[in-house]
Amino acid sequence: DAGVIQSPRHEVTEMGQEVTLRCKPISGHDYLFWYRQTMMRGLELLIYFNNNVPIDDSGMPEDRFSAKMPNASFSTLKIQPSEPRDSAVYFCASSRTTSGRATDTQYFGPGTRLTVL
Amino acid sequence: LAKTTQPISMDSYEGQEVNITCSHNNIATNDYITWYQQFPSQGPRFIIQGYKTKVTNEVASLFIPADRKSSTLSLPRVSLSDTAVYYCLVPWGRSGGSYIPTFGRGTSLIVHP
């Protein structure tokens, strides 16, 4: 398996622009997570899905952030409009849960490094 | 009240045993505590997980006391390639009774020759 795939790997944009980050989870995994990593706040859970349904989005910082999972093999995280404080590394992770627990082993993608100027 | 607490950094030497403790409160009683390793410019990678007592695999051991208010990752004989950031991941409870996977702030381990 290719693992979790994220694109783009790097994104540089200007304040006010729309940014879309993409994730392809590992085939057969039923949980998908979006995290943001910064020096100040560490690894923060933004939102997670189970069987394509958003379960908890309390970590989404503002209405400018939205996430979708239209099918089991694809998810997007969109920021509109982007701001300099959104600069961070965004990780997608997936897991296959047999116990119904969201803390089963997560497999992370390589991340997208976002810079908003 | 902090969700989790880990030392910010640790130093060790090749061949030594390293123990990293994560303190946590208000976590689910029936969910995993997990540890991850992260190298620069990579995503976190699973190391080990458990519910309670002691778990051992080919790379590490995990000790969880009965009250589950902490967990300790033990790396038996570290090498230079173990230099990385180590995170605990716990099922942290928020108001309303739900639990979400929550990472600690990470411990930067530097292994010296």
GROMACS .gro file of N, CA and C in nm, chain A:
model
  351
    1ASP      N    1   0.084  -0.119   0.000
    1ASP     CA    2   0.000   0.000   0.000
    1ASP      C    3   0.088   0.124   0.000
    2ALA      N    4   0.041   0.233  -0.064
    2ALA     CA    5   0.122   0.353  -0.076
    2ALA      C    6   0.118   0.435   0.050
    3GLY      N    7   0.036   0.404   0.145
    3GLY     CA    8   0.024   0.486   0.263
    3GLY      C    9  -0.071   0.601   0.238
    4VAL      N   10  -0.080   0.689   0.336
    4VAL     CA   11  -0.165   0.807   0.323
    4VAL      C   12  -0.096   0.906   0.229
    5ILE      N   13  -0.171   0.956   0.133
    5ILE     CA   14  -0.115   1.048   0.034
    5ILE      C   15  -0.175   1.186   0.054
    6GLN      N   16  -0.090   1.285   0.060
    6GLN     CA   17  -0.135   1.422   0.074
    6GLN      C   18  -0.080   1.507  -0.040
    7SER      N   19  -0.160   1.602  -0.083
    7SER     CA   20  -0.113   1.697  -0.184
    7SER      C   21  -0.177   1.833  -0.160
    8PRO      N   22  -0.106   1.941  -0.195
    8PRO     CA   23   0.034   1.940  -0.233
    8PRO      C   24   0.124   1.919  -0.112
    9ARG      N   25   0.252   1.899  -0.130
    9ARG     CA   26   0.345   1.888  -0.018
    9ARG      C   27   0.381   2.025   0.037
   10HIS      N   28   0.384   2.122  -0.051
   10HIS     CA   29   0.413   2.259  -0.010
   10HIS      C   30   0.316   2.352  -0.081
   11GLU      N   31   0.270   2.452  -0.009
   11GLU     CA   32   0.179   2.550  -0.068
   11GLU      C   33   0.215   2.688  -0.013
   12VAL      N   34   0.240   2.779  -0.105
   12VAL     CA   35   0.266   2.918  -0.066
   12VAL      C   36   0.159   3.002  -0.132
   13THR      N   37   0.090   3.081  -0.053
   13THR     CA   38  -0.019   3.161  -0.106
   13THR      C   39  -0.021   3.296  -0.038
   14GLU      N   40  -0.103   3.383  -0.089
   14GLU     CA   41  -0.114   3.516  -0.031
   14GLU      C   42  -0.241   3.526   0.053
   15MET      N   43  -0.233   3.609   0.151
   15MET     CA   44  -0.347   3.630   0.239
   15MET      C   45  -0.473   3.660   0.157
   16GLY      N   46  -0.582   3.596   0.197
   16GLY     CA   47  -0.709   3.618   0.129
   16GLY      C   48  -0.741   3.515   0.023
   17GLN      N   49  -0.642   3.438  -0.017
   17GLN     CA   50  -0.666   3.336  -0.119
   17GLN      C   51  -0.726   3.211  -0.057
   18GLU      N   52  -0.793   3.135  -0.143
   18GLU     CA   53  -0.847   3.005  -0.100
   18GLU      C   54  -0.741   2.898  -0.113
   19VAL      N   55  -0.734   2.812  -0.014
   19VAL     CA   56  -0.637   2.702  -0.014
   19VAL      C   57  -0.713   2.571   0.004
   20THR      N   58  -0.680   2.472  -0.076
   20THR     CA   59  -0.741   2.340  -0.063
   20THR      C   60  -0.632   2.235  -0.049
   21LEU      N   61  -0.639   2.163   0.061
   21LEU     CA   62  -0.546   2.053   0.087
   21LEU      C   63  -0.619   1.922   0.065
   22ARG      N   64  -0.547   1.825   0.011
   22ARG     CA   65  -0.610   1.699  -0.027
   22ARG      C   66  -0.548   1.579   0.042
   23CYS      N   67  -0.629   1.477   0.062
   23CYS     CA   68  -0.581   1.358   0.133
   23CYS      C   69  -0.648   1.234   0.076
   24LYS      N   70  -0.566   1.132   0.053
   24LYS     CA   71  -0.617   1.001   0.015
   24LYS      C   72  -0.577   0.904   0.126
   25PRO      N   73  -0.674   0.852   0.201
   25PRO     CA   74  -0.639   0.761   0.311
   25PRO      C   75  -0.599   0.623   0.259
   26ILE      N   76  -0.551   0.541   0.349
   26ILE     CA   77  -0.517   0.403   0.315
   26ILE      C   78  -0.647   0.327   0.287
   27SER      N   79  -0.647   0.251   0.180
   27SER     CA   80  -0.765   0.176   0.141
   27SER      C   81  -0.811   0.083   0.254
   28GLY      N   82  -0.941   0.086   0.282
   28GLY     CA   83  -0.995   0.001   0.387
   28GLY      C   84  -1.003   0.066   0.524
   29HIS      N   85  -0.941   0.182   0.538
   29HIS     CA   86  -0.947   0.253   0.666
   29HIS      C   87  -1.079   0.329   0.675
   30ASP      N   88  -1.138   0.330   0.798
   30ASP     CA   89  -1.268   0.391   0.814
   30ASP      C   90  -1.266   0.521   0.893
   31TYR      N   91  -1.150   0.556   0.950
   31TYR     CA   92  -1.137   0.684   1.018
   31TYR      C   93  -1.038   0.771   0.941
   32LEU      N   94  -1.068   0.900   0.935
   32LEU     CA   95  -0.976   0.995   0.875
   32LEU      C   96  -0.968   1.118   0.964
   33PHE      N   97  -0.845   1.163   0.987
   33PHE     CA   98  -0.819   1.275   1.078
   33PHE      C   99  -0.743   1.385   1.004
   34TRP      N  100  -0.774   1.509   1.038
   34TRP     CA  101  -0.695   1.624   0.993
   34TRP      C  102  -0.635   1.691   1.117
   35TYR      N  103  -0.503   1.709   1.113
   35TYR     CA  104  -0.430   1.776   1.222
   35TYR      C  105  -0.355   1.897   1.167
   36ARG      N  106  -0.329   1.990   1.257
   36ARG     CA  107  -0.244   2.104   1.226
   36ARG      C  108  -0.129   2.106   1.326
   37GLN      N  109  -0.008   2.128   1.277
   37GLN     CA  110   0.109   2.131   1.365
   37GLN      C  111   0.181   2.265   1.354
   38THR      N  112   0.197   2.332   1.467
   38THR     CA  113   0.274   2.455   1.476
   38THR      C  114   0.366   2.446   1.597
   39MET      N  115   0.467   2.530   1.599
   39MET     CA  116   0.557   2.532   1.715
   39MET      C  117   0.482   2.576   1.838
   40MET      N  118   0.391   2.672   1.821
   40MET     CA  119   0.323   2.728   1.938
   40MET      C  120   0.222   2.632   1.999
   41ARG      N  121   0.148   2.560   1.916
   41ARG     CA  122   0.035   2.482   1.966
   41ARG      C  123   0.052   2.331   1.951
   42GLY      N  124   0.164   2.289   1.889
   42GLY     CA  125   0.187   2.146   1.874
   42GLY      C  126   0.093   2.085   1.772
   43LEU      N  127   0.059   1.957   1.791
   43LEU     CA  128  -0.031   1.884   1.702
   43LEU      C  129  -0.174   1.898   1.752
   44GLU      N  130  -0.257   1.963   1.673
   44GLU     CA  131  -0.395   1.985   1.712
   44GLU      C  132  -0.488   1.908   1.618
   45LEU      N  133  -0.583   1.837   1.675
   45LEU     CA  134  -0.685   1.773   1.595
   45LEU      C  135  -0.785   1.878   1.547
   46LEU      N  136  -0.807   1.883   1.417
   46LEU     CA  137  -0.903   1.978   1.361
   46LEU      C  138  -1.040   1.914   1.347
   47ILE      N  139  -1.043   1.797   1.285
   47ILE     CA  140  -1.169   1.729   1.258
   47ILE      C  141  -1.138   1.583   1.230
   48TYR      N  142  -1.235   1.495   1.260
   48TYR     CA  143  -1.218   1.358   1.215
   48TYR      C  144  -1.350   1.301   1.165
   49PHE      N  145  -1.336   1.206   1.074
   49PHE     CA  146  -1.448   1.142   1.008
   49PHE      C  147  -1.447   0.992   1.040
   50ASN      N  148  -1.566   0.936   1.045
   50ASN     CA  149  -1.581   0.791   1.053
   50ASN      C  150  -1.678   0.750   0.942
   51ASN      N  151  -1.631   0.661   0.855
   51ASN     CA  152  -1.714   0.620   0.741
   51ASN      C  153  -1.768   0.741   0.665
   52ASN      N  154  -1.680   0.838   0.641
   52ASN     CA  155  -1.708   0.958   0.561
   52ASN      C  156  -1.795   1.060   0.632
   53VAL      N  157  -1.835   1.036   0.754
   53VAL     CA  158  -1.922   1.127   0.828
   53VAL      C  159  -1.839   1.203   0.930
   54PRO      N  160  -1.849   1.336   0.933
   54PRO     CA  161  -1.774   1.412   1.035
   54PRO      C  162  -1.826   1.381   1.174
   55ILE      N  163  -1.735   1.342   1.264
   55ILE     CA  164  -1.773   1.305   1.400
   55ILE      C  165  -1.748   1.418   1.498
   56ASP      N  166  -1.634   1.483   1.485
   56ASP     CA  167  -1.601   1.592   1.577
   56ASP      C  168  -1.525   1.698   1.500
   57ASP      N  169  -1.580   1.817   1.494
   57ASP     CA  170  -1.512   1.928   1.425
   57ASP      C  171  -1.484   2.043   1.521
   58SER      N  172  -1.482   2.013   1.649
   58SER     CA  173  -1.464   2.119   1.748
   58SER      C  174  -1.326   2.183   1.741
   59GLY      N  175  -1.232   2.118   1.677
   59GLY     CA  176  -1.099   2.174   1.663
   59GLY      C  177  -1.082   2.266   1.544
   60MET      N  178  -1.180   2.275   1.460
   60MET     CA  179  -1.173   2.365   1.345
   60MET      C  180  -1.175   2.508   1.398
   61PRO      N  181  -1.071   2.584   1.371
   61PRO     CA  182  -1.054   2.713   1.439
   61PRO      C  183  -1.161   2.817   1.408
   62GLU      N  184  -1.204   2.824   1.286
   62GLU     CA  185  -1.300   2.928   1.250
   62GLU      C  186  -1.384   2.882   1.133
   63ASP      N  187  -1.484   2.962   1.102
   63ASP     CA  188  -1.567   2.930   0.986
   63ASP      C  189  -1.489   2.934   0.855
   64ARG      N  190  -1.372   2.989   0.858
   64ARG     CA  191  -1.290   2.993   0.736
   64ARG      C  192  -1.241   2.853   0.698
   65PHE      N  193  -1.246   2.763   0.793
   65PHE     CA  194  -1.200   2.626   0.770
   65PHE      C  195  -1.320   2.535   0.745
   66SER      N  196  -1.307   2.449   0.645
   66SER     CA  197  -1.410   2.349   0.620
   66SER      C  198  -1.344   2.223   0.568
   67ALA      N  199  -1.404   2.110   0.597
   67ALA     CA  200  -1.352   1.981   0.552
   67ALA      C  201  -1.465   1.895   0.500
   68LYS      N  202  -1.432   1.818   0.397
   68LYS     CA  203  -1.530   1.728   0.338
   68LYS      C  204  -1.467   1.592   0.314
   69MET      N  205  -1.552   1.491   0.311
   69MET     CA  206  -1.507   1.358   0.273
   69MET      C  207  -1.616   1.297   0.186
   70PRO      N  208  -1.613   1.326   0.056
   70PRO     CA  209  -1.721   1.282  -0.032
   70PRO      C  210  -1.727   1.131  -0.054
   71ASN      N  211  -1.613   1.063  -0.033
   71ASN     CA  212  -1.612   0.917  -0.044
   71ASN      C  213  -1.499   0.862   0.042
   72ALA      N  214  -1.489   0.732   0.047
   72ALA     CA  215  -1.394   0.668   0.138
   72ALA      C  216  -1.249   0.687   0.100
   73SER      N  217  -1.223   0.739  -0.020
   73SER     CA  218  -1.085   0.748  -0.065
   73SER      C  219  -1.037   0.891  -0.086
   74PHE      N  220  -1.113   0.989  -0.035
   74PHE     CA  221  -1.073   1.126  -0.062
   74PHE      C  222  -1.130   1.222   0.041
   75SER      N  223  -1.047   1.316   0.083
   75SER     CA  224  -1.093   1.420   0.174
   75SER      C  225  -1.021   1.550   0.141
   76THR      N  226  -1.089   1.661   0.167
   76THR     CA  227  -1.028   1.793   0.147
   76THR      C  228  -1.043   1.877   0.272
   77LEU      N  229  -0.945   1.963   0.292
   77LEU     CA  230  -0.951   2.066   0.396
   77LEU      C  231  -0.933   2.199   0.324
   78LYS      N  232  -1.030   2.286   0.340
   78LYS     CA  233  -1.029   2.411   0.268
   78LYS      C  234  -1.022   2.528   0.365
   79ILE      N  235  -0.942   2.627   0.330
   79ILE     CA  236  -0.932   2.750   0.407
   79ILE      C  237  -0.966   2.865   0.314
   80GLN      N  238  -1.068   2.940   0.352
   80GLN     CA  239  -1.113   3.050   0.267
   80GLN      C  240  -1.178   3.158   0.352
   81PRO      N  241  -1.121   3.279   0.359
   81PRO     CA  242  -0.992   3.319   0.303
   81PRO      C  243  -0.877   3.282   0.397
   82SER      N  244  -0.761   3.262   0.340
   82SER     CA  245  -0.646   3.225   0.424
   82SER      C  246  -0.584   3.350   0.488
   83GLU      N  247  -0.520   3.327   0.603
   83GLU     CA  248  -0.453   3.434   0.676
   83GLU      C  249  -0.312   3.386   0.715
   84PRO      N  250  -0.220   3.479   0.740
   84PRO     CA  251  -0.084   3.439   0.777
   84PRO      C  252  -0.078   3.345   0.898
   85ARG      N  253  -0.170   3.361   0.992
   85ARG     CA  254  -0.169   3.275   1.111
   85ARG      C  255  -0.210   3.132   1.081
   86ASP      N  256  -0.255   3.105   0.960
   86ASP     CA  257  -0.287   2.968   0.920
   86ASP      C  258  -0.162   2.892   0.875
   87SER      N  259  -0.052   2.960   0.864
   87SER     CA  260   0.073   2.894   0.825
   87SER      C  261   0.107   2.785   0.925
   88ALA      N  262   0.127   2.665   0.873
   88ALA     CA  263   0.149   2.547   0.958
   88ALA      C  264   0.173   2.428   0.868
   89VAL      N  265   0.200   2.313   0.931
   89VAL     CA  266   0.201   2.187   0.858
   89VAL      C  267   0.070   2.115   0.890
   90TYR      N  268   0.000   2.076   0.785
   90TYR     CA  269  -0.128   2.008   0.801
   90TYR      C  270  -0.110   1.860   0.767
   91PHE      N  271  -0.148   1.776   0.863
   91PHE     CA  272  -0.136   1.632   0.845
   91PHE      C  273  -0.273   1.568   0.832
   92CYS      N  274  -0.278   1.470   0.746
   92CYS     CA  275  -0.393   1.381   0.736
   92CYS      C  276  -0.349   1.245   0.789
   93ALA      N  277  -0.437   1.177   0.860
   93ALA     CA  278  -0.407   1.043   0.910
   93ALA      C  279  -0.531   0.956   0.893
   94SER      N  280  -0.510   0.826   0.880
   94SER     CA  281  -0.623   0.736   0.872
   94SER      C  282  -0.598   0.614   0.961
   95SER      N  283  -0.707   0.549   1.000
   95SER     CA  284  -0.696   0.428   1.081
   95SER      C  285  -0.809   0.333   1.046
   96ARG      N  286  -0.783   0.206   1.074
   96ARG     CA  287  -0.886   0.104   1.056
   96ARG      C  288  -0.921   0.052   1.194
   97THR      N  289  -1.043   0.079   1.233
   97THR     CA  290  -1.081   0.052   1.371
   97THR      C  291  -1.169  -0.071   1.378
   98THR      N  292  -1.128  -0.164   1.461
   98THR     CA  293  -1.210  -0.283   1.484
   98THR      C  294  -1.288  -0.272   1.614
   99SER      N  295  -1.247  -0.174   1.697
   99SER     CA  296  -1.307  -0.162   1.830
   99SER      C  297  -1.397  -0.041   1.843
  100GLY      N  298  -1.403   0.043   1.741
  100GLY     CA  299  -1.483   0.164   1.750
  100GLY      C  300  -1.415   0.277   1.823
  101ARG      N  301  -1.286   0.259   1.853
  101ARG     CA  302  -1.214   0.362   1.927
  101ARG      C  303  -1.137   0.450   1.830
  102ALA      N  304  -1.146   0.582   1.853
  102ALA     CA  305  -1.077   0.674   1.764
  102ALA      C  306  -0.927   0.676   1.788
  103THR      N  307  -0.878   0.613   1.894
  103THR     CA  308  -0.734   0.614   1.920
  103THR      C  309  -0.665   0.488   1.871
  104ASP      N  310  -0.732   0.408   1.788
  104ASP     CA  311  -0.659   0.298   1.725
  104ASP      C  312  -0.546   0.357   1.640
  105THR      N  313  -0.453   0.272   1.603
  105THR     CA  314  -0.331   0.317   1.538
  105THR      C  315  -0.362   0.404   1.417
  106GLN      N  316  -0.305   0.523   1.417
  106GLN     CA  317  -0.322   0.615   1.306
  106GLN      C  318  -0.198   0.614   1.218
  107TYR      N  319  -0.219   0.619   1.088
  107TYR     CA  320  -0.112   0.626   0.990
  107TYR      C  321  -0.116   0.764   0.927
  108PHE      N  322  -0.004   0.832   0.939
  108PHE     CA  323   0.002   0.972   0.896
  108PHE      C  324   0.059   0.985   0.756
  109GLY      N  325   0.009   1.085   0.685
  109GLY     CA  326   0.070   1.125   0.560
  109GLY      C  327   0.192   1.212   0.584
  110PRO      N  328   0.260   1.253   0.477
  110PRO     CA  329   0.382   1.332   0.491
  110PRO      C  330   0.356   1.478   0.528
  111GLY      N  331   0.231   1.522   0.519
  111GLY     CA  332   0.197   1.659   0.555
  111GLY      C  333   0.204   1.755   0.439
  112THR      N  334   0.131   1.865   0.454
  112THR     CA  335   0.138   1.978   0.362
  112THR      C  336   0.187   2.099   0.440
  113ARG      N  337   0.298   2.155   0.396
  113ARG     CA  338   0.350   2.276   0.462
  113ARG      C  339   0.288   2.396   0.393
  114LEU      N  340   0.205   2.468   0.467
  114LEU     CA  341   0.133   2.585   0.414
  114LEU      C  342   0.197   2.713   0.466
  115THR      N  343   0.227   2.802   0.373
  115THR     CA  344   0.277   2.934   0.408
  115THR      C  345   0.184   3.037   0.347
  116VAL      N  346   0.128   3.121   0.433
  116VAL     CA  347   0.040   3.229   0.388
  116VAL      C  348   0.113   3.361   0.409
  117LEU      N  349   0.137   3.430   0.300
  117LEU     CA  350   0.214   3.555   0.306
  117LEU      C  351   0.124   3.676   0.329
   0.00000   0.00000   0.00000
